[in-house]
Amino acid sequence: MKVAVIGAGASGLAAIKCCLDEGLTPVCFEKSDHIGGLWQYKDQPVSGRACVMKSTVINTCKELLCFSDFPIPENFAPCLNNSQMVEYFHLYADHFGLKKYIHYNTEVASVSKTDNHSNTGRWNVRYREVSTGIERTEVFDAVMACNGYQSRPYMPELEGLKDFQGQVLHTNDYRTPAGFEDKRVLVVGVGNSGGDCAVDVCRAAKQVFISTRAGTWVIQRLSENGYPHDLVSLTRFRLFLQSSCRGPWEKYNEWKLNSRYNHTLYRLKPSHSLFSSQPMINDDLPSRMLSGAIQIRNDVKRFSQTGVEFVDGTTEELDAVILATGYKTEFPFLSQDLLKRENKKVPLYKVMFPPDQERDTLAIIGCLQIWGSLMPMAEMQCRVATRVFKGLVSLPDRASRWQEIQARYARAARTSIPTQRYTLIVNQAWYMDELSDIIGCRPDFCKLLMNLPFQCFQRTLFKKEPLFALRLWFGPTYPFSYRLLGPGKWAGARTAIDTAMERMGTSFKTRDLPAARASTTSKWKHFITCMVVLAACMAFLVFHLDER
């Protein structure tokens, strides 16, 4: 089978690799002259192409970010900057020999059904060479759309903005603070891009304002004991608490965020609860607000030629407006009858398959709003898609697919606020469990836990190692765990899990620490001391309650 892969970003590279794993022949079309998609930094904006800012750092830890059979090198920082991301993509592509399947500077113009599509599932892919404009059409057995949706900025209609005489741009076109020196800048929107942009531009600007309609919860990358936040929070045990007792667990996590800095005091407190919308992940925003460099303001009412009026009646003079208003969910090469785009909704079975296909040979990869990391989720989508293309996995009938889509919409309506793409929100562990069930590579925790008594005896008395099942349950949800068994099993998965924390900390080992002082107190003495102190506290508490 010959498979057209559209885009050579993170999702496209995973698609090429998964095609090769299943014995399919990938042909990848990449509009630019490089791999890595938006992570490849370019000084000048290019129409129709997304790009990160020069200072962009990934929001997730490298051990939860990486592809499931290729760990990120240990000398890379725990949270990668954009240049390290691109370097990792090159290492991945070179290791698995993916680059020879990529046609650079080639843009896909349209994807349409062949005349015998109902029997063969084949597609006509029309593409053009960017440099010459020459167009060709080629027939493919399947298509994987991996171009993402972050290419066409969403520009809202704001009253008076067209009359504003200062600079107006979208975060997609922002690169560095150069040119904003001593200016008064308004950033509209409090997503991750808005927070990153505000923090970056305030280093040069005279004053930065952030306008928000509903506020946001802000999570810092740095968590307990200095570990990345998702390495601590994204565990199966914590997700079990979130699903089984969402209300109390949500309140507890909101209390923890407020104990770091009070969202009410900083005027960040949103009208929604923590788990009902994606939070902003930003380390520097509170400190920049503390110094006065950034101020939080209400929603915009209207713009004038020289400034802005907010809905509370306050006004500010401005030199520039940066719109952090997200992107349109568009696939310009797919017609509406192939991929429906409704108001804030893209109906996809398992958030990847158009539900009304005659033959399941078209997959939409990476069209997700994520709690977690996109790359392992896109890779899992590719693993599912390639096995569906080969006929090794069958999808349910059309009615069942729409039932699943409607159930997902209903769940999103119950648990999320209706943002631009709220129906595409997925949680990394839950979603990967859902997809891995389809192809049979989900970690079998019940089987592992059933063997706990034997494991406890064997490993405690003989092997002296932690219980692997409990580490998978209480520890981070590593992508490697989906390579332990089933199709695509990787012999190095167990080792990758065992050494993940060591790899995470390697980049910090740049200085020799002072020798530890010799301790004259044994562990048992420490334990006994703690028990005595605890008993004394309990006795004091009982005595105090008796007196009352």
XYZ file of C-alpha atoms in Angstrom:
548
model
C 0.000 0.000 0.000
C 1.160 3.508 -0.822
C 0.244 6.118 1.806
C 0.303 9.900 1.336
C 1.545 11.676 4.475
C 0.781 15.400 4.440
C 3.274 17.350 6.563
C 6.687 16.496 8.018
C 6.248 17.932 11.490
C 6.093 15.823 14.634
C 2.926 14.005 13.492
C 4.208 13.491 9.956
C 7.485 11.932 11.092
C 5.561 9.536 13.350
C 3.268 8.668 10.418
C 6.225 7.814 8.157
C 7.771 5.657 10.881
C 4.515 3.786 11.613
C 3.941 3.147 7.904
C 7.367 1.568 7.650
C 6.715 -0.511 10.788
C 3.617 -1.988 9.103
C 5.262 -2.560 5.735
C 3.477 0.317 4.000
C 5.154 2.740 1.577
C 4.936 6.358 2.779
C 5.246 9.384 0.512
C 5.452 12.565 2.579
C 4.653 16.016 1.169
C 6.171 18.941 3.091
C 5.371 22.509 2.042
C 8.564 23.979 3.551
C 12.224 23.076 3.105
C 12.637 21.459 6.535
C 11.195 18.952 8.990
C 9.831 19.841 12.424
C 6.877 21.994 11.417
C 6.290 25.020 13.635
C 9.270 24.134 15.860
C 11.735 25.199 13.151
C 12.322 28.842 14.067
C 12.344 31.396 11.245
C 13.049 35.098 11.749
C 10.491 36.212 9.172
C 6.831 35.119 9.213
C 5.633 33.104 6.216
C 1.961 33.204 5.264
C 0.153 29.946 5.989
C 2.931 28.535 8.185
C 3.053 28.553 11.961
C 6.275 29.198 13.852
C 7.322 29.396 17.481
C 8.833 32.463 19.125
C 12.597 32.528 19.535
C 12.266 32.065 23.302
C 9.686 29.241 23.177
C 10.239 26.331 25.564
C 8.080 23.194 25.500
C 5.531 22.962 28.322
C 6.002 19.269 29.057
C 8.825 17.101 30.349
C 10.954 15.331 27.751
C 10.199 11.893 29.250
C 6.464 12.335 28.593
C 6.980 14.228 25.354
C 9.084 11.819 23.317
C 8.114 9.151 20.815
C 7.511 5.842 22.542
C 10.484 3.946 21.106
C 13.066 6.737 20.940
C 13.837 8.496 24.256
C 15.155 12.048 24.096
C 18.907 12.130 24.813
C 19.780 12.419 28.494
C 21.951 15.514 27.991
C 18.935 17.506 26.734
C 17.187 19.762 29.252
C 14.063 18.365 30.991
C 11.933 20.976 29.147
C 13.342 21.463 25.666
C 13.703 24.744 23.840
C 12.735 24.956 20.169
C 16.242 24.277 18.821
C 16.542 21.096 20.915
C 13.118 19.991 19.664
C 14.275 20.307 16.064
C 17.519 18.502 16.891
C 15.495 15.641 18.396
C 13.365 15.417 15.241
C 16.526 15.115 13.140
C 17.919 12.424 15.449
C 14.629 10.508 15.196
C 14.397 10.860 11.418
C 18.036 9.839 10.896
C 17.820 6.888 13.287
C 14.839 5.347 11.492
C 15.771 6.538 7.991
C 12.704 8.709 7.414
C 14.073 11.649 5.417
C 14.309 9.806 2.108
C 10.510 9.540 2.027
C 9.969 13.323 2.307
C 9.329 15.584 -0.705
C 10.225 19.118 0.409
C 8.787 22.345 -1.015
C 5.732 20.413 -2.157
C 2.243 21.578 -1.223
C -0.845 19.364 -1.360
C -3.613 21.248 -3.168
C -6.453 18.739 -2.886
C -7.386 15.217 -1.861
C -10.348 13.638 -3.637
C -11.837 10.211 -4.128
C -10.915 8.137 -7.165
C -13.714 6.890 -9.416
C -13.494 3.423 -7.865
C -13.036 4.692 -4.298
C -16.000 2.742 -2.920
C -14.256 -0.495 -3.916
C -10.587 0.377 -3.420
C -10.575 3.254 -0.898
C -8.012 5.056 -3.053
C -7.445 8.815 -3.299
C -6.314 11.301 -5.926
C -3.725 13.593 -4.345
C -3.020 16.744 -6.338
C 0.170 18.546 -5.320
C 2.348 21.364 -6.637
C 6.020 22.209 -6.424
C 6.327 25.488 -4.521
C 9.283 26.777 -6.545
C 7.944 26.042 -10.048
C 4.177 25.851 -9.548
C 4.074 22.588 -11.536
C 1.106 20.434 -10.482
C 0.820 16.661 -10.525
C -1.790 14.156 -9.437
C -0.978 10.769 -7.963
C -3.138 7.910 -6.698
C -2.655 6.657 -3.127
C -4.185 3.778 -1.190
C -4.525 5.868 1.987
C -3.972 9.408 3.261
C -2.735 10.670 6.631
C -3.318 14.413 7.161
C -0.555 15.465 9.571
C -0.394 19.184 8.838
C -2.001 20.214 12.153
C -4.335 23.145 12.543
C -1.922 25.854 13.732
C -1.326 27.506 10.384
C -4.260 29.879 9.843
C -4.543 32.424 12.683
C -7.988 33.253 13.997
C -8.459 37.031 13.747
C -11.574 38.059 15.698
C -13.739 40.996 14.657
C -13.067 43.549 17.406
C -14.854 46.882 17.306
C -12.597 49.698 16.131
C -9.519 47.518 15.574
C -9.364 48.427 11.889
C -9.142 52.095 12.878
C -6.341 51.552 15.397
C -3.247 53.366 14.125
C -0.655 51.341 16.012
C 0.858 47.974 15.155
C -1.492 44.950 15.067
C -0.247 41.372 14.719
C -1.088 37.803 15.716
C 1.163 35.761 18.017
C 1.863 33.581 14.969
C 3.833 36.545 13.557
C 5.574 37.513 16.807
C 9.220 36.453 17.108
C 11.222 38.633 19.546
C 10.758 41.814 21.644
C 12.841 43.763 19.117
C 10.827 46.722 17.855
C 8.646 46.952 20.973
C 11.099 48.991 23.045
C 9.383 51.506 25.340
C 5.955 50.747 23.833
C 2.643 50.131 25.527
C 1.416 46.746 24.333
C -1.905 44.928 24.733
C -2.006 41.129 24.418
C -5.548 39.866 23.750
C -6.016 36.343 25.137
C -4.651 34.238 28.001
C -3.722 30.959 26.366
C -0.182 29.596 26.437
C 0.839 31.718 23.450
C -0.595 34.854 25.059
C 1.260 34.246 28.310
C 4.557 33.450 26.565
C 4.248 36.490 24.318
C 3.391 38.868 27.188
C 6.313 37.643 29.295
C 8.697 37.927 26.352
C 7.653 41.350 25.065
C 7.580 42.925 28.532
C 11.381 42.636 28.667
C 11.515 45.526 26.202
C 8.099 47.207 26.371
C 7.256 50.094 28.664
C 4.042 48.410 29.843
C 2.194 45.243 28.854
C -1.510 44.570 29.413
C -3.250 41.211 29.050
C -6.938 41.309 28.214
C -9.013 38.311 29.262
C -12.708 37.565 29.077
C -12.822 34.763 31.656
C -9.406 34.591 33.375
C -7.247 31.479 33.608
C -5.544 29.086 35.975
C -1.763 29.309 35.708
C 0.445 26.270 36.244
C 4.210 26.550 36.466
C 6.532 24.042 34.836
C 8.400 23.743 38.117
C 6.630 21.486 40.613
C 7.382 19.595 43.832
C 11.095 19.189 44.593
C 11.943 20.960 41.341
C 10.515 18.267 39.053
C 8.545 19.192 35.907
C 4.864 19.565 36.777
C 3.574 16.859 34.429
C 6.121 14.345 35.694
C 4.475 14.765 39.111
C 0.825 15.294 38.169
C 0.271 13.050 35.146
C 0.047 9.693 36.930
C -2.643 7.034 36.673
C -3.353 7.279 40.377
C -4.009 11.030 40.159
C -6.120 10.574 37.046
C -8.110 7.926 38.920
C -8.789 10.505 41.631
C -9.773 13.038 38.984
C -12.314 10.675 37.413
C -13.699 9.069 40.593
C -13.926 12.142 42.863
C -13.488 15.068 40.484
C -15.038 17.772 42.703
C -12.861 17.358 45.840
C -9.742 16.580 43.798
C -10.310 19.673 41.651
C -10.760 21.869 44.742
C -7.583 20.451 46.272
C -5.559 21.240 43.148
C -7.020 24.744 42.958
C -5.994 25.252 46.598
C -2.461 24.098 45.760
C -2.235 26.555 42.848
C -3.518 29.390 45.024
C -1.062 28.525 47.793
C 1.734 29.247 45.331
C 0.212 32.616 44.419
C -3.334 33.748 44.954
C -5.189 33.896 41.630
C -7.763 36.261 43.132
C -5.088 38.684 44.321
C -3.394 38.632 40.905
C -6.761 39.028 39.138
C -6.188 35.803 37.232
C -8.978 33.815 38.885
C -11.235 32.445 36.143
C -14.975 31.939 36.173
C -14.496 28.214 35.489
C -13.004 25.382 37.537
C -9.509 23.998 36.967
C -10.324 20.880 34.945
C -12.966 22.469 32.702
C -10.525 24.283 30.423
C -6.859 24.165 29.567
C -4.767 26.212 32.015
C -1.916 28.476 31.033
C 1.525 26.976 31.671
C 3.936 29.790 32.458
C 6.781 30.183 34.942
C 7.392 33.918 34.676
C 3.959 35.549 34.535
C 3.456 35.975 38.324
C 6.909 37.487 38.834
C 6.382 39.895 35.921
C 3.056 40.929 37.431
C 4.727 41.305 40.818
C 7.153 43.813 39.311
C 4.353 45.673 37.501
C 5.625 44.890 34.025
C 2.361 43.087 33.182
C -1.184 44.021 34.208
C -4.309 41.875 33.821
C -7.311 43.694 32.373
C -10.911 42.873 31.483
C -12.269 41.993 28.044
C -11.929 44.545 25.259
C -15.015 46.646 24.525
C -13.689 48.724 21.631
C -10.537 50.192 20.140
C -9.937 53.806 19.267
C -7.304 55.211 16.928
C -4.771 55.450 19.759
C -5.918 53.053 22.457
C -8.472 50.680 23.925
C -11.547 50.759 26.142
C -12.273 47.729 28.326
C -15.740 46.507 29.335
C -15.328 47.998 32.826
C -15.002 51.486 31.280
C -11.258 51.931 31.854
C -9.062 53.044 28.942
C -5.397 52.799 27.998
C -3.259 54.431 25.340
C -1.493 51.792 23.199
C 1.269 51.509 20.661
C 0.705 47.882 19.653
C -1.877 45.077 19.884
C -0.913 41.382 19.785
C -3.767 38.942 19.204
C -3.305 35.648 21.066
C -6.613 34.349 19.756
C -5.665 30.911 18.503
C -6.067 29.299 15.107
C -8.804 28.158 12.762
C -9.287 24.422 12.467
C -8.832 24.115 8.722
C -7.686 21.496 6.252
C -7.792 23.434 2.954
C -7.038 20.371 0.815
C -10.062 18.453 2.185
C -13.539 19.425 1.021
C -16.439 19.817 3.439
C -18.003 16.527 2.325
C -14.809 14.657 3.283
C -14.203 16.434 6.596
C -17.073 18.361 8.117
C -16.213 21.517 10.061
C -19.060 22.700 12.227
C -19.250 25.491 14.788
C -16.391 24.722 17.211
C -16.647 21.052 16.232
C -14.802 18.669 13.924
C -16.717 15.370 14.059
C -14.115 12.593 14.085
C -14.404 9.049 15.399
C -11.776 8.662 18.135
C -10.773 12.230 17.154
C -9.051 10.901 14.035
C -11.401 9.179 11.553
C -14.150 10.955 9.544
C -17.217 8.919 10.543
C -18.939 8.658 7.144
C -16.106 7.121 5.126
C -17.001 4.332 2.714
C -13.537 2.869 3.259
C -11.362 3.712 6.257
C -8.351 5.020 4.367
C -8.265 8.643 5.567
C -6.951 9.618 9.013
C -6.614 13.085 10.573
C -3.531 13.060 12.797
C -2.819 15.532 15.608
C -6.031 17.576 15.421
C -6.221 17.684 19.211
C -6.453 20.079 22.143
C -4.265 18.334 24.647
C -3.807 17.865 28.360
C -0.314 16.450 28.046
C 2.025 16.046 25.072
C 0.984 15.905 21.430
C 3.805 13.768 20.046
C 3.089 10.438 21.799
C -0.643 10.882 21.157
C -0.093 11.586 17.456
C 2.225 8.588 17.290
C -0.463 6.365 18.841
C -2.967 7.695 16.300
C -0.534 6.700 13.542
C -0.105 3.216 14.997
C -3.879 2.773 14.976
C -4.357 4.263 11.503
C -1.742 2.094 9.777
C -3.224 -1.089 11.228
C -6.685 0.032 10.116
C -5.340 0.711 6.603
C -3.908 -2.818 6.457
C -7.198 -4.352 7.564
C -5.731 -5.741 10.785
C -8.188 -3.652 12.811
C -11.808 -2.974 11.894
C -13.740 0.105 12.953
C -17.409 -0.116 14.000
C -20.332 0.759 11.757
C -21.315 4.329 10.923
C -24.043 4.555 13.579
C -21.659 3.425 16.326
C -19.088 5.988 15.243
C -21.583 8.837 15.433
C -22.737 7.525 18.803
C -19.150 7.743 20.072
C -18.786 11.268 18.663
C -22.029 12.451 20.266
C -20.998 10.888 23.585
C -17.692 12.757 23.382
C -19.525 16.010 22.620
C -21.868 15.446 25.567
C -18.956 14.719 27.896
C -17.160 17.848 26.701
C -20.309 19.927 27.285
C -20.577 18.577 30.852
C -16.936 19.001 31.816
C -15.567 21.834 29.659
C -16.415 25.396 28.789
C -17.230 25.940 25.075
C -13.937 27.347 23.773
C -12.773 27.408 20.149
C -11.973 23.663 20.009
C -13.346 22.300 23.263
C -14.680 19.121 21.615
C -11.106 18.183 20.639
C -9.763 18.278 24.217
C -8.189 14.977 25.259
C -6.169 13.851 28.254
C -2.914 12.151 27.304
C -3.184 8.999 29.437
C -6.919 8.466 28.944
C -6.748 9.027 25.204
C -3.723 6.790 24.698
C -5.409 4.066 26.745
C -8.474 4.446 24.524
C -6.470 4.090 21.301
C -4.111 1.399 22.560
C -7.146 -0.757 23.402
C -8.006 -0.779 19.696
C -4.695 -2.348 18.637
C -3.974 -4.335 21.809
C -0.935 -2.575 23.270
C -2.473 -1.072 26.420
C -0.540 -1.962 29.619
C -2.513 -4.633 31.512
C -2.465 -3.191 35.028
C -5.057 -5.628 36.363
C -2.881 -8.576 35.351
C 0.186 -6.957 36.874
C -1.613 -6.120 40.123
C -3.114 -9.624 40.389
C 0.452 -10.922 40.639
C 1.425 -8.487 43.397
C 1.666 -11.042 46.258
C 4.080 -13.168 44.228
C 5.956 -10.121 42.974
C 6.240 -8.746 46.479
C 7.813 -11.963 47.768
C 10.029 -12.496 44.756
C 11.312 -8.982 44.284
C 11.621 -7.943 47.890
C 13.450 -11.052 49.066
C 15.415 -11.924 45.970
C 15.595 -9.176 43.336
C 15.468 -6.188 45.687
C 13.710 -3.982 43.097
C 10.506 -1.852 43.247
C 7.234 -3.356 42.144
C 6.913 -2.542 38.473
C 3.113 -2.549 38.439
C 2.908 -0.029 41.282
C 5.513 2.164 39.628
C 3.398 2.263 36.472
C 0.291 3.089 38.514
C 1.730 5.738 40.833
C 4.495 6.982 38.561
C 4.387 9.123 35.399
C 2.482 7.817 32.381
C 5.508 7.267 30.167
C 4.884 6.716 26.431
C 7.242 3.732 26.673
C 4.601 1.801 28.638
C 2.674 1.363 25.355
C 5.616 -0.557 23.914
C 5.722 -3.215 26.641
C 3.402 -5.612 24.811
C 1.238 -6.094 21.743
C 1.932 -4.865 18.188
C 4.996 -2.661 18.018
C 6.487 -4.120 21.202
C 9.942 -2.636 21.866
C 12.605 -4.550 23.770
C 13.986 -1.351 25.266
C 10.679 -0.152 26.770
C 11.270 -1.547 30.277
C 14.776 -0.087 30.417
C 13.505 3.280 29.190
C 10.970 3.346 32.039
C 13.520 2.231 34.638
C 16.025 4.927 33.634
C 13.623 7.810 32.877
C 14.171 9.731 36.125
C 17.914 9.333 35.770
C 17.788 10.739 32.216
C 15.613 13.619 33.368
C 18.227 14.760 35.894
C 21.365 14.204 33.818
C 21.456 17.727 32.367
C 21.706 19.144 35.907
C 24.890 17.217 36.706
C 27.231 20.034 35.795
C 28.895 20.534 39.194
C 30.423 18.255 41.808
C 28.560 18.500 45.095
C 30.297 18.753 48.484
C 30.844 15.410 50.147
C 27.959 14.425 52.405
C 28.693 14.637 56.103
C 28.973 11.252 57.810
C 25.822 10.463 59.753
C 26.078 8.766 63.148
C 22.350 8.181 63.279
C 21.081 5.041 61.619
C 17.882 4.858 59.565
C 16.270 2.924 62.400
C 17.070 5.694 64.860
C 15.520 8.224 62.475
C 12.438 6.046 62.169
C 12.111 5.600 65.951
C 12.577 9.333 66.525
C 9.824 10.132 64.026
C 7.493 7.622 65.675
C 8.181 9.089 69.140
C 7.487 12.608 67.887
C 4.292 11.442 66.185
C 3.128 9.649 69.360
C 3.852 12.742 71.453
C 1.819 14.882 69.070
C -1.094 12.446 69.184
C -0.973 12.304 72.989
C -0.944 16.100 73.188
C -3.895 16.297 70.802
C -5.931 13.725 72.795
C -5.106 15.478 76.082
C -6.060 18.851 74.616
C -9.394 17.530 73.304
C -10.125 15.897 76.710
C -9.591 19.211 78.461
C -12.048 20.917 76.108
